[in-house]
Short mmCIF file of C-alpha atoms in Angstrom, two decimals:
data_model
loop_
_atom_site.label_atom_id
_atom_site.label_comp_id
_atom_site.label_asym_id
_atom_site.label_seq_id
_atom_site.Cartn_x
_atom_site.Cartn_y
_atom_site.Cartn_z
CA UNK A 1 30.38 -50.01 -7.65
CA UNK A 2 26.80 -48.93 -7.09
CA UNK A 3 25.46 -50.29 -10.34
CA UNK A 4 26.35 -53.84 -9.27
CA UNK A 5 24.06 -53.80 -6.26
CA UNK A 6 21.40 -51.85 -8.14
CA UNK A 7 21.39 -54.54 -10.81
CA UNK A 8 21.07 -57.12 -8.06
CA UNK A 9 17.96 -55.44 -6.62
CA UNK A 10 16.50 -55.42 -10.12
CA UNK A 11 17.15 -59.12 -10.65
CA UNK A 12 15.68 -59.97 -7.27
CA UNK A 13 12.55 -57.93 -8.01
CA UNK A 14 12.04 -59.62 -11.38
CA UNK A 15 12.55 -63.01 -9.79
CA UNK A 16 9.70 -62.25 -7.37
CA UNK A 17 7.65 -61.05 -10.31
CA UNK A 18 8.15 -64.35 -12.13
CA UNK A 19 7.28 -66.27 -8.97
CA UNK A 20 4.00 -64.42 -8.61
CA UNK A 21 3.17 -64.87 -12.30
CA UNK A 22 3.94 -68.58 -12.13
CA UNK A 23 1.67 -68.93 -9.12
CA UNK A 24 -1.10 -67.22 -11.07
CA UNK A 25 -0.60 -69.56 -14.01
CA UNK A 26 -0.45 -72.59 -11.73
CA UNK A 27 -3.83 -71.58 -10.31
CA UNK A 28 -5.42 -70.80 -13.65
CA UNK A 29 -8.04 -73.47 -13.12
CA UNK A 30 -8.45 -73.05 -9.37
CA UNK A 31 -12.04 -72.21 -8.50
CA UNK A 32 -12.44 -68.71 -7.04
CA UNK A 33 -8.71 -67.94 -7.27
CA UNK A 34 -7.83 -64.25 -7.39
CA UNK A 35 -4.79 -63.36 -9.40
CA UNK A 36 -1.96 -61.48 -7.76
CA UNK A 37 -0.03 -58.58 -9.10
CA UNK A 38 3.42 -57.48 -8.02
CA UNK A 39 3.97 -53.82 -7.39
CA UNK A 40 7.42 -52.29 -7.25
CA UNK A 41 8.73 -49.11 -5.73
CA UNK A 42 11.99 -47.31 -6.32
CA UNK A 43 14.44 -47.28 -3.43
CA UNK A 44 15.92 -44.27 -1.69
CA UNK A 45 17.82 -41.62 -3.56
CA UNK A 46 21.32 -40.42 -2.85
CA UNK A 47 21.73 -36.69 -3.30
CA UNK A 48 24.99 -35.80 -5.00
CA UNK A 49 23.68 -32.34 -5.67
CA UNK A 50 20.54 -31.41 -3.86
CA UNK A 51 17.53 -30.34 -5.87
CA UNK A 52 16.79 -26.68 -5.29
CA UNK A 53 20.27 -25.82 -4.07
CA UNK A 54 21.88 -22.63 -5.29
CA UNK A 55 24.85 -22.49 -7.60
CA UNK A 56 25.94 -18.94 -6.81
CA UNK A 57 25.52 -16.31 -4.15
CA UNK A 58 23.12 -14.54 -6.48
CA UNK A 59 20.67 -17.30 -5.62
CA UNK A 60 20.66 -19.11 -8.93
CA UNK A 61 18.90 -22.38 -8.39
CA UNK A 62 20.25 -25.60 -9.84
CA UNK A 63 17.59 -26.64 -12.38
CA UNK A 64 17.63 -30.23 -11.20
CA UNK A 65 20.08 -31.76 -8.83
CA UNK A 66 21.93 -35.00 -9.14
CA UNK A 67 19.96 -37.72 -7.47
CA UNK A 68 21.17 -41.25 -7.81
CA UNK A 69 18.59 -43.95 -7.30
CA UNK A 70 19.63 -47.03 -5.41
CA UNK A 71 17.44 -49.65 -7.02
CA UNK A 72 14.05 -51.20 -6.69
CA UNK A 73 12.10 -53.10 -4.06
CA UNK A 74 8.97 -55.17 -3.95
CA UNK A 75 6.23 -52.94 -2.58
CA UNK A 76 3.24 -55.22 -2.54
CA UNK A 77 1.79 -58.36 -4.00
CA UNK A 78 -1.86 -57.54 -4.08
CA UNK A 79 -4.86 -59.60 -5.03
CA UNK A 80 -7.11 -58.34 -7.74
CA UNK A 81 -10.66 -59.03 -6.69
CA UNK A 82 -12.08 -58.95 -10.14
CA UNK A 83 -15.03 -61.19 -10.80
CA UNK A 84 -14.03 -64.43 -12.46
CA UNK A 85 -16.15 -66.06 -15.14
CA UNK A 86 -19.11 -68.10 -14.01
CA UNK A 87 -19.03 -71.66 -15.27
CA UNK A 88 -22.20 -73.77 -15.24
CA UNK A 89 -21.70 -77.13 -13.54
CA UNK A 90 -25.29 -78.37 -13.07
CA UNK A 91 -24.45 -79.43 -9.55
CA UNK A 92 -27.06 -78.28 -7.02
CA UNK A 93 -24.44 -77.52 -4.37
CA UNK A 94 -22.04 -75.60 -6.56
CA UNK A 95 -22.52 -71.95 -5.69
CA UNK A 96 -20.97 -68.86 -7.13
CA UNK A 97 -21.15 -65.30 -5.81
CA UNK A 98 -21.84 -62.73 -8.43
CA UNK A 99 -20.50 -59.46 -7.04
CA UNK A 100 -18.97 -58.81 -3.68
CA UNK A 101 -18.83 -61.18 -0.75
CA UNK A 102 -17.37 -64.36 0.72
CA UNK A 103 -18.86 -67.57 2.06
CA UNK A 104 -18.11 -68.16 5.72
CA UNK A 105 -16.44 -71.43 6.69
CA UNK A 106 -16.10 -72.92 10.17
CA UNK A 107 -12.49 -74.05 10.54
CA UNK A 108 -11.62 -77.02 12.78
CA UNK A 109 -9.84 -74.67 15.19
CA UNK A 110 -12.99 -72.62 15.65
CA UNK A 111 -11.91 -69.68 13.49
CA UNK A 112 -14.03 -68.40 10.67
CA UNK A 113 -12.45 -68.49 7.24
CA UNK A 114 -13.78 -66.89 4.09
CA UNK A 115 -13.87 -68.19 0.55
CA UNK A 116 -15.37 -67.58 -2.85
CA UNK A 117 -14.93 -71.20 -3.81
CA UNK A 118 -18.47 -72.56 -3.69
CA UNK A 119 -17.81 -76.23 -4.42
CA UNK A 120 -19.97 -77.46 -1.56
CA UNK A 121 -21.20 -80.95 -0.75
CA UNK A 122 -23.35 -82.69 1.83
CA UNK A 123 -21.73 -84.78 4.52
CA UNK A 124 -23.15 -87.93 6.11
CA UNK A 125 -25.42 -85.83 8.34
CA UNK A 126 -26.81 -83.89 5.42
CA UNK A 127 -24.89 -80.78 6.43
CA UNK A 128 -23.53 -78.43 3.77
CA UNK A 129 -19.69 -78.60 3.90
CA UNK A 130 -16.68 -77.68 1.79
CA UNK A 131 -14.69 -80.33 -0.06
CA UNK A 132 -12.47 -80.50 3.03
CA UNK A 133 -15.51 -81.25 5.20
CA UNK A 134 -15.59 -77.89 6.98
CA UNK A 135 -19.08 -76.65 7.79
CA UNK A 136 -20.60 -73.62 6.09
CA UNK A 137 -21.81 -70.85 8.40
CA UNK A 138 -24.59 -70.51 9.28
CA UNK A 139 -25.09 -74.29 9.40
CA UNK A 140 -27.48 -75.71 6.86
CA UNK A 141 -28.77 -79.25 7.01
CA UNK A 142 -30.69 -80.76 4.15
CA UNK A 143 -33.12 -83.48 5.27
CA UNK A 144 -32.37 -86.93 3.90
CA UNK A 145 -35.82 -87.19 2.34
CA UNK A 146 -35.32 -84.10 0.18
CA UNK A 147 -35.75 -84.71 -3.50
CA UNK A 148 -34.77 -81.27 -4.73
CA UNK A 149 -32.72 -78.42 -3.30
CA UNK A 150 -32.95 -74.91 -4.60
CA UNK A 151 -30.79 -72.06 -3.41
CA UNK A 152 -32.05 -68.70 -4.58
CA UNK A 153 -30.09 -65.56 -5.35
CA UNK A 154 -30.58 -64.17 -1.82
CA UNK A 155 -29.19 -67.33 -0.23
CA UNK A 156 -32.36 -69.00 0.95
CA UNK A 157 -32.04 -72.79 0.91
CA UNK A 158 -35.34 -74.30 -0.17
CA UNK A 159 -35.95 -78.02 -0.22
CA UNK A 160 -38.73 -80.09 -1.66
CA UNK A 161 -39.36 -83.09 0.55
CA UNK A 162 -40.48 -86.44 -0.74
CA UNK A 163 -44.22 -86.39 -1.33
CA UNK A 164 -44.61 -82.62 -0.93
CA UNK A 165 -45.50 -80.14 -3.60
CA UNK A 166 -44.16 -76.91 -2.13
CA UNK A 167 -40.65 -75.99 -1.09
CA UNK A 168 -39.79 -75.35 2.51
CA UNK A 169 -37.04 -73.09 3.81
CA UNK A 170 -34.33 -74.93 5.75
CA UNK A 171 -31.84 -72.12 6.17
CA UNK A 172 -30.30 -68.91 5.00
CA UNK A 173 -26.76 -68.57 3.64
CA UNK A 174 -25.07 -65.34 4.67
CA UNK A 175 -22.11 -63.83 2.97
CA UNK A 176 -19.46 -61.55 4.44
CA UNK A 177 -17.90 -58.39 3.07
CA UNK A 178 -14.88 -56.43 4.27
CA UNK A 179 -13.89 -52.77 4.06
CA UNK A 180 -10.68 -53.89 2.37
CA UNK A 181 -10.81 -57.25 0.58
CA UNK A 182 -7.17 -56.98 -0.43
CA UNK A 183 -6.15 -57.04 3.25
CA UNK A 184 -7.41 -60.60 3.79
CA UNK A 185 -4.74 -63.18 4.51
CA UNK A 186 -4.55 -66.18 2.19
CA UNK A 187 -4.09 -69.47 4.01
CA UNK A 188 -4.26 -71.77 1.00
CA UNK A 189 -7.11 -74.08 -0.05
CA UNK A 190 -8.88 -70.99 -1.42
CA UNK A 191 -9.45 -69.75 2.12
CA UNK A 192 -8.87 -66.31 3.58
CA UNK A 193 -8.69 -65.05 7.15
CA UNK A 194 -9.70 -61.69 8.55
CA UNK A 195 -6.76 -59.43 9.50
CA UNK A 196 -6.45 -55.93 11.00
CA UNK A 197 -5.81 -54.72 7.45
CA UNK A 198 -9.01 -56.14 6.04
CA UNK A 199 -11.25 -54.64 8.69
CA UNK A 200 -14.09 -56.45 10.38
CA UNK A 201 -16.45 -58.68 8.45
CA UNK A 202 -19.99 -57.50 7.96
CA UNK A 203 -22.47 -60.25 7.18
CA UNK A 204 -25.83 -60.09 5.53
CA UNK A 205 -28.01 -62.03 3.18
CA UNK A 206 -26.75 -62.05 -0.41
CA UNK A 207 -28.43 -59.47 -2.53
CA UNK A 208 -28.55 -56.84 0.24
CA UNK A 209 -27.07 -53.46 -0.66
CA UNK A 210 -23.38 -53.93 -1.35
CA UNK A 211 -23.56 -57.71 -1.33
CA UNK A 212 -23.35 -59.95 -4.36
CA UNK A 213 -25.99 -62.50 -5.26
CA UNK A 214 -25.71 -66.29 -5.27
CA UNK A 215 -26.01 -68.41 -8.36
CA UNK A 216 -26.77 -72.06 -7.92
CA UNK A 217 -25.20 -74.58 -10.29
CA UNK A 218 -22.32 -72.29 -11.19
CA UNK A 219 -18.72 -71.95 -10.07
CA UNK A 220 -16.53 -68.89 -10.30
CA UNK A 221 -13.40 -69.62 -12.29
CA UNK A 222 -10.10 -67.98 -11.43
CA UNK A 223 -9.72 -64.46 -12.81
CA UNK A 224 -6.32 -65.27 -14.29
CA UNK A 225 -5.98 -64.12 -17.87
CA UNK A 226 -3.43 -66.43 -19.49
CA UNK A 227 -2.51 -64.07 -22.32
CA UNK A 228 -1.85 -61.23 -19.92
CA UNK A 229 0.19 -63.43 -17.58
CA UNK A 230 2.33 -64.75 -20.41
CA UNK A 231 3.03 -61.26 -21.71
CA UNK A 232 3.93 -60.20 -18.15
CA UNK A 233 6.17 -63.24 -17.92
CA UNK A 234 8.00 -62.26 -21.07
CA UNK A 235 8.49 -58.69 -19.91
CA UNK A 236 9.71 -59.93 -16.51
CA UNK A 237 12.17 -62.28 -18.16
CA UNK A 238 13.52 -59.53 -20.39
CA UNK A 239 13.87 -57.17 -17.45
CA UNK A 240 15.72 -59.89 -15.58
CA UNK A 241 18.09 -60.36 -18.49
CA UNK A 242 18.75 -56.64 -18.78
CA UNK A 243 19.52 -56.40 -15.08
CA UNK A 244 21.93 -59.29 -15.37
CA UNK A 245 23.59 -57.41 -18.22
CA UNK A 246 23.97 -54.43 -15.89
CA UNK A 247 25.84 -56.64 -13.46
CA UNK A 248 27.93 -58.09 -16.25
CA UNK A 249 28.86 -54.66 -17.59
CA UNK A 250 29.65 -53.31 -14.14
CA UNK A 251 31.87 -56.29 -13.55
CA UNK A 252 33.51 -55.64 -16.88
CA UNK A 253 34.19 -52.03 -15.94
CA UNK A 254 35.66 -53.11 -12.64
CA UNK A 255 37.70 -55.68 -14.52
CA UNK A 256 39.34 -52.99 -16.63
CA UNK A 257 40.29 -51.26 -13.41
CA UNK A 258 41.96 -54.28 -11.91
CA UNK A 259 43.71 -55.11 -15.15
CA UNK A 260 45.43 -51.74 -15.04
CA UNK A 261 49.18 -52.13 -14.61
CA UNK B 1 77.46 -9.07 -12.80
CA UNK B 2 74.99 -8.47 -10.10
CA UNK B 3 72.52 -10.44 -11.97
CA UNK B 4 74.97 -13.20 -12.59
CA UNK B 5 75.67 -13.47 -8.93
CA UNK B 6 72.03 -13.69 -8.18
CA UNK B 7 71.10 -15.83 -11.04
CA UNK B 8 71.97 -19.27 -9.71
CA UNK B 9 69.81 -18.64 -6.72
CA UNK B 10 67.11 -17.10 -8.84
CA UNK B 11 67.30 -19.90 -11.31
CA UNK B 12 66.86 -22.61 -8.77
CA UNK B 13 63.96 -20.80 -7.26
CA UNK B 14 62.55 -20.25 -10.67
CA UNK B 15 63.09 -23.87 -11.50
CA UNK B 16 61.38 -25.06 -8.40
CA UNK B 17 58.50 -22.73 -9.16
CA UNK B 18 58.19 -24.08 -12.64
CA UNK B 19 58.78 -27.66 -11.79
CA UNK B 20 55.69 -27.85 -9.60
CA UNK B 21 53.16 -27.17 -12.33
CA UNK B 22 55.16 -29.37 -14.64
CA UNK B 23 54.52 -32.33 -12.39
CA UNK B 24 50.85 -31.41 -12.46
CA UNK B 25 50.99 -31.20 -16.19
CA UNK B 26 52.17 -34.73 -16.36
CA UNK B 27 49.32 -35.86 -14.16
CA UNK B 28 46.62 -33.72 -15.70
CA UNK B 29 45.77 -36.44 -18.16
CA UNK B 30 45.21 -38.80 -15.29
CA UNK B 31 43.01 -36.36 -13.43
CA UNK B 32 40.95 -35.55 -16.47
CA UNK B 33 40.52 -39.20 -17.32
CA UNK B 34 39.57 -39.90 -13.73
CA UNK B 35 36.97 -37.14 -13.72
CA UNK B 36 35.42 -38.73 -16.80
CA UNK B 37 35.53 -42.21 -15.35
CA UNK B 38 33.86 -41.01 -12.19
CA UNK B 39 30.98 -39.52 -14.15
CA UNK B 40 30.72 -42.65 -16.28
CA UNK B 41 30.40 -44.78 -13.20
CA UNK B 42 27.66 -42.55 -11.87
CA UNK B 43 25.91 -42.63 -15.21
CA UNK B 44 26.18 -46.39 -15.13
CA UNK B 45 24.40 -46.49 -11.78
CA UNK B 46 21.69 -44.23 -13.19
CA UNK B 47 21.17 -46.72 -16.00
CA UNK B 48 21.26 -49.61 -13.55
CA UNK B 49 18.56 -47.87 -11.54
CA UNK B 50 16.47 -47.28 -14.66
CA UNK B 51 16.70 -50.94 -15.63
CA UNK B 52 16.03 -52.12 -12.08
CA UNK B 53 12.85 -50.04 -12.16
CA UNK B 54 11.74 -51.18 -15.59
CA UNK B 55 8.58 -52.67 -14.13
CA UNK B 56 8.02 -50.08 -11.41
CA UNK B 57 4.68 -48.34 -11.71
CA UNK B 58 4.96 -44.73 -12.97
CA UNK B 59 8.76 -44.74 -12.72
CA UNK B 60 10.42 -42.05 -14.83
CA UNK B 61 13.76 -42.79 -16.44
CA UNK B 62 16.75 -40.61 -15.63
CA UNK B 63 19.71 -39.30 -17.54
CA UNK B 64 22.90 -37.72 -16.38
CA UNK B 65 23.98 -34.40 -17.79
CA UNK B 66 27.65 -33.58 -18.08
CA UNK B 67 29.47 -30.29 -18.46
CA UNK B 68 32.96 -29.33 -19.30
CA UNK B 69 34.58 -27.95 -16.21
CA UNK B 70 37.33 -25.62 -17.34
CA UNK B 71 40.25 -24.76 -15.13
CA UNK B 72 43.15 -22.57 -16.06
CA UNK B 73 46.32 -24.53 -16.48
CA UNK B 74 48.98 -23.44 -13.99
CA UNK B 75 51.87 -23.13 -16.45
CA UNK B 76 52.05 -20.26 -18.86
CA UNK B 77 54.19 -22.08 -21.36
CA UNK B 78 51.85 -25.02 -21.64
CA UNK B 79 52.15 -26.22 -25.20
CA UNK B 80 48.53 -26.95 -25.84
CA UNK B 81 45.45 -25.18 -24.58
CA UNK B 82 45.77 -22.94 -21.58
CA UNK B 83 42.68 -24.39 -20.06
CA UNK B 84 42.03 -27.89 -18.91
CA UNK B 85 38.65 -29.46 -19.45
CA UNK B 86 37.40 -31.76 -16.74
CA UNK B 87 34.06 -33.52 -16.82
CA UNK B 88 31.53 -32.94 -14.12
CA UNK B 89 28.00 -34.24 -13.75
CA UNK B 90 25.93 -31.15 -13.29
CA UNK B 91 22.46 -32.57 -13.13
CA UNK B 92 20.37 -35.62 -13.59
CA UNK B 93 17.19 -35.05 -15.49
CA UNK B 94 14.04 -37.03 -15.66
CA UNK B 95 12.37 -38.18 -18.79
CA UNK B 96 8.88 -36.91 -17.99
CA UNK B 97 7.16 -38.55 -20.94
CA UNK B 98 4.13 -40.67 -20.14
CA UNK B 99 4.73 -44.34 -19.58
CA UNK B 100 2.42 -46.80 -21.34
CA UNK B 101 -0.91 -47.36 -19.62
CA UNK B 102 -1.64 -50.90 -18.52
CA UNK B 103 -5.04 -52.33 -17.63
CA UNK B 104 -5.05 -54.04 -14.23
CA UNK B 105 -8.69 -54.81 -13.41
CA UNK B 106 -8.40 -53.26 -9.95
CA UNK B 107 -11.00 -50.52 -9.35
CA UNK B 108 -8.58 -48.57 -7.15
CA UNK B 109 -5.84 -48.38 -9.78
CA UNK B 110 -5.78 -44.94 -11.37
CA UNK B 111 -3.44 -43.69 -14.08
CA UNK B 112 -2.91 -40.09 -15.18
CA UNK B 113 -2.79 -39.35 -18.89
CA UNK B 114 -0.48 -36.48 -19.68
CA UNK B 115 0.50 -33.99 -17.03
CA UNK B 116 -0.26 -34.12 -13.35
CA UNK B 117 0.45 -35.67 -9.99
CA UNK B 118 -1.79 -37.09 -7.28
CA UNK B 119 -1.53 -35.41 -3.90
CA UNK B 120 -1.02 -37.48 -0.78
CA UNK B 121 -0.55 -36.51 2.82
CA UNK B 122 3.03 -37.24 3.87
CA UNK B 123 3.88 -38.53 7.34
CA UNK B 124 5.21 -35.10 8.36
CA UNK B 125 2.05 -33.34 7.20
CA UNK B 126 3.62 -31.92 4.04
CA UNK B 127 2.07 -33.04 0.80
CA UNK B 128 3.85 -35.67 -1.26
CA UNK B 129 3.14 -36.07 -4.94
CA UNK B 130 3.04 -39.20 -7.02
CA UNK B 131 1.94 -40.49 -10.38
CA UNK B 132 1.66 -43.99 -9.01
CA UNK B 133 -2.09 -44.48 -8.75
CA UNK B 134 -1.89 -47.96 -7.27
CA UNK B 135 -4.20 -47.14 -4.37
CA UNK B 136 -5.82 -49.40 -1.82
CA UNK B 137 -8.21 -49.16 1.06
CA UNK B 138 -7.01 -49.48 4.60
CA UNK B 139 -8.98 -51.18 7.38
CA UNK B 140 -11.01 -48.03 8.01
CA UNK B 141 -12.00 -47.78 4.36
CA UNK B 142 -9.68 -44.84 3.69
CA UNK B 143 -8.13 -44.49 0.25
CA UNK B 144 -4.35 -44.74 0.69
CA UNK B 145 -1.24 -45.45 -1.35
CA UNK B 146 0.50 -48.81 -1.06
CA UNK B 147 2.78 -47.23 1.54
CA UNK B 148 -0.29 -46.10 3.51
CA UNK B 149 -0.33 -42.35 2.79
CA UNK B 150 -3.85 -40.90 2.54
CA UNK B 151 -4.84 -39.73 -0.95
CA UNK B 152 -6.35 -36.25 -0.92
CA UNK B 153 -9.28 -34.77 -2.78
CA UNK B 154 -9.50 -31.30 -4.27
CA UNK B 155 -10.88 -30.11 -0.94
CA UNK B 156 -7.70 -31.40 0.70
CA UNK B 157 -9.59 -34.10 2.53
CA UNK B 158 -8.96 -37.84 2.59
CA UNK B 159 -11.44 -40.22 0.94
CA UNK B 160 -13.40 -42.71 3.04
CA UNK B 161 -15.47 -45.53 1.63
CA UNK B 162 -18.33 -47.09 3.55
CA UNK B 163 -18.19 -50.88 3.90
CA UNK B 164 -21.24 -51.22 1.65
CA UNK B 165 -19.77 -49.08 -1.13
CA UNK B 166 -19.26 -51.42 -4.01
CA UNK B 167 -19.47 -49.86 -7.40
CA UNK B 168 -16.52 -47.52 -7.08
CA UNK B 169 -16.36 -45.38 -10.18
CA UNK B 170 -13.60 -42.88 -10.86
CA UNK B 171 -14.47 -40.79 -13.87
CA UNK B 172 -12.05 -39.23 -16.33
CA UNK B 173 -11.73 -36.00 -14.34
CA UNK B 174 -11.04 -37.87 -11.10
CA UNK B 175 -14.48 -37.73 -9.50
CA UNK B 176 -14.96 -40.69 -7.16
CA UNK B 177 -18.46 -42.00 -6.73
CA UNK B 178 -20.16 -45.12 -5.47
CA UNK B 179 -23.75 -46.26 -5.62
CA UNK B 180 -24.26 -44.05 -2.55
CA UNK B 181 -23.23 -40.87 -4.32
CA UNK B 182 -20.18 -38.74 -4.94
CA UNK B 183 -17.27 -38.84 -2.49
CA UNK B 184 -15.11 -36.11 -3.96
CA UNK B 185 -12.69 -35.43 -6.73
CA UNK B 186 -9.10 -36.64 -6.70
CA UNK B 187 -6.69 -33.73 -6.49
CA UNK B 188 -4.39 -33.66 -9.50
CA UNK B 189 -1.79 -30.90 -9.61
CA UNK B 190 0.95 -29.68 -11.89
CA UNK B 191 4.06 -27.59 -11.31
CA UNK B 192 5.85 -24.72 -13.01
CA UNK B 193 9.05 -26.70 -13.03
CA UNK B 194 8.51 -30.41 -12.95
CA UNK B 195 12.23 -31.06 -13.03
CA UNK B 196 12.65 -29.48 -9.64
CA UNK B 197 10.54 -32.09 -7.93
CA UNK B 198 12.72 -34.02 -5.56
CA UNK B 199 12.49 -37.74 -5.72
CA UNK B 200 11.77 -39.67 -2.57
CA UNK B 201 11.49 -43.41 -2.25
CA UNK B 202 8.31 -45.30 -3.18
CA UNK B 203 7.68 -43.26 -6.29
CA UNK B 204 6.93 -40.10 -4.31
CA UNK B 205 8.07 -36.57 -5.01
CA UNK B 206 8.42 -33.62 -2.69
CA UNK B 207 8.92 -29.96 -3.53
CA UNK B 208 8.79 -26.48 -2.10
CA UNK B 209 7.04 -25.21 -5.22
CA UNK B 210 3.42 -24.27 -5.07
CA UNK B 211 1.20 -26.90 -6.63
CA UNK B 212 -1.16 -25.66 -9.32
CA UNK B 213 -4.49 -27.43 -9.31
CA UNK B 214 -5.46 -28.87 -12.68
CA UNK B 215 -8.98 -28.10 -13.84
CA UNK B 216 -9.21 -30.90 -16.30
CA UNK B 217 -6.95 -33.75 -15.38
CA UNK B 218 -7.27 -36.88 -17.43
CA UNK B 219 -7.32 -39.98 -15.30
CA UNK B 220 -8.19 -43.57 -16.12
CA UNK B 221 -9.60 -46.09 -13.67
CA UNK B 222 -8.60 -49.79 -13.72
CA UNK B 223 -5.23 -48.80 -15.15
CA UNK B 224 -1.70 -48.02 -14.05
CA UNK B 225 1.06 -46.11 -15.77
CA UNK B 226 4.02 -48.34 -16.40
CA UNK B 227 7.63 -47.24 -16.22
CA UNK B 228 8.72 -45.15 -19.21
CA UNK B 229 12.13 -46.82 -19.29
CA UNK B 230 12.96 -48.13 -22.72
CA UNK B 231 15.09 -51.17 -22.20
CA UNK B 232 16.74 -51.14 -25.60
CA UNK B 233 17.81 -47.51 -25.25
CA UNK B 234 19.23 -48.15 -21.80
CA UNK B 235 21.13 -51.20 -23.02
CA UNK B 236 22.63 -49.18 -25.85
CA UNK B 237 23.67 -46.48 -23.43
CA UNK B 238 25.17 -49.09 -21.19
CA UNK B 239 27.29 -50.56 -23.99
CA UNK B 240 28.38 -47.07 -24.90
CA UNK B 241 29.42 -46.31 -21.32
CA UNK B 242 31.27 -49.55 -20.98
CA UNK B 243 33.21 -48.86 -24.19
CA UNK B 244 33.99 -45.29 -23.20
CA UNK B 245 35.14 -46.46 -19.83
CA UNK B 246 37.47 -48.96 -21.45
CA UNK B 247 38.85 -46.49 -23.94
CA UNK B 248 39.65 -44.09 -21.11
CA UNK B 249 41.28 -46.93 -19.26
CA UNK B 250 43.26 -47.60 -22.40
CA UNK B 251 44.25 -43.98 -22.58
CA UNK B 252 45.38 -44.06 -18.97
CA UNK B 253 47.52 -47.10 -19.65
CA UNK B 254 49.05 -45.40 -22.66
CA UNK B 255 49.67 -42.27 -20.62
CA UNK B 256 51.29 -44.34 -17.93
CA UNK B 257 53.56 -45.90 -20.56
CA UNK B 258 54.39 -42.49 -21.96
CA UNK B 259 55.39 -41.09 -18.59
CA UNK B 260 57.41 -44.18 -17.82
CA UNK B 261 59.14 -43.93 -21.14
CA UNK B 262 59.79 -40.23 -20.70
CA UNK B 263 61.34 -40.82 -17.30
CA UNK B 264 63.45 -43.62 -18.72
CA UNK B 265 64.63 -41.54 -21.65
CA UNK B 266 65.33 -38.53 -19.49
CA UNK B 267 67.32 -40.71 -17.13
CA UNK B 268 69.39 -41.98 -20.06
CA UNK B 269 70.12 -38.46 -21.20
CA UNK B 270 71.19 -37.34 -17.78
CA UNK B 271 73.44 -40.38 -17.47
CA UNK B 272 75.19 -39.85 -20.76
#
């Protein structure tokens, strides 16, 4: 019975949907997290009566054929790169990007990873690193005798040294943008890697055309909207239930067949 | 006397001739019931497909249409009607009502209000149509569907975004622009007979009909059209089908009993 397997594809799809929603909810308070959305496509169609076929030799065309769908499949789980809220933290090394762009991170294996999570700190050498200790690219070192650090919207790191009045520039933070942000590969820890789907990274100072600006003392919250996720969760659960009913009913119908005689 | 002499032969021949349709008569009930059960099963899979696609973007629910298929009964002295009515599924039709529009927050999600289909370039060069406006950019910055088919503008050209293009705005009539200027207008078409669009996988449609360009399509950015399947309606239909199926099964059982009884009774008569 076709409807049995169709119901099964439906249940599987809704299960994936719930998994994605639960991951969004789990990361509701993850800095810089981008929510995911599941996208479904219908499966192939079986033609019992082809659309556009003729019903007589006079050329009468069947108004609409009989096409039986064979279920549903998961088409994509795509990230929605919507700006999250900016939360003030009053920490000099907490940075948020307002607009497009990613911070560049030097991974231990030499690769460059990208993130929007700007919870940076200084390591023992005064170098700006992530909370995992990975260096920010390009490298920025804050002298130990600095009394104040100011990072402006275009990514210039300005420090005021002990006993000085004016600020001096110790580096420039660059951000990266991609032709297709959604094509980046997530590797956990709020980090992304470049892939053939994302296109090559283009780097420039924040605030250049097409690049977002940097806000010091702020962090970007996740863009998960709890109300929306919960309502999606409910609709996914209901769809799951209905698909299970399809299986139940199909089984019932088959049961009447086997109970014959 | 001539006739008498011939009659036994004639009679047997006549009998044989008549007995054949009689056997069919006995089984007609079974065939008719079977034809109905077959259509019910197919309708059930249509409903299963609708429910499976309850959360599929821009999916349109389907219904099965049945007709009475009349055939002349073979026997002239058939007690009841001279025609037998079988059931046949003649067509499946799509519910082409708009699905509810859902906000997604993705600048490349576009929904069509009311009539219309987006035009994409199929792998074989022929256009494919869809109402699923869940677009994305590929690594070259081209606007494509999730399956990777290029989305076409009114000029029939694909859309390319520059890496620096940020503020992508798609206005109500489908005009795409960024801070660097206009890139084109999304092609939205309609058809004389929407029902004749052939469904392909991934929410695409193909057709031999000529597409009619729409002057004033109504599209919405940051939104997707949800499936127009109404779960409650489908569930009700499903219950109905299940009950019908069972009642036909019941009828078949009864029919089986009747035939068995008839054979038994007839056997008794012939024995006595």
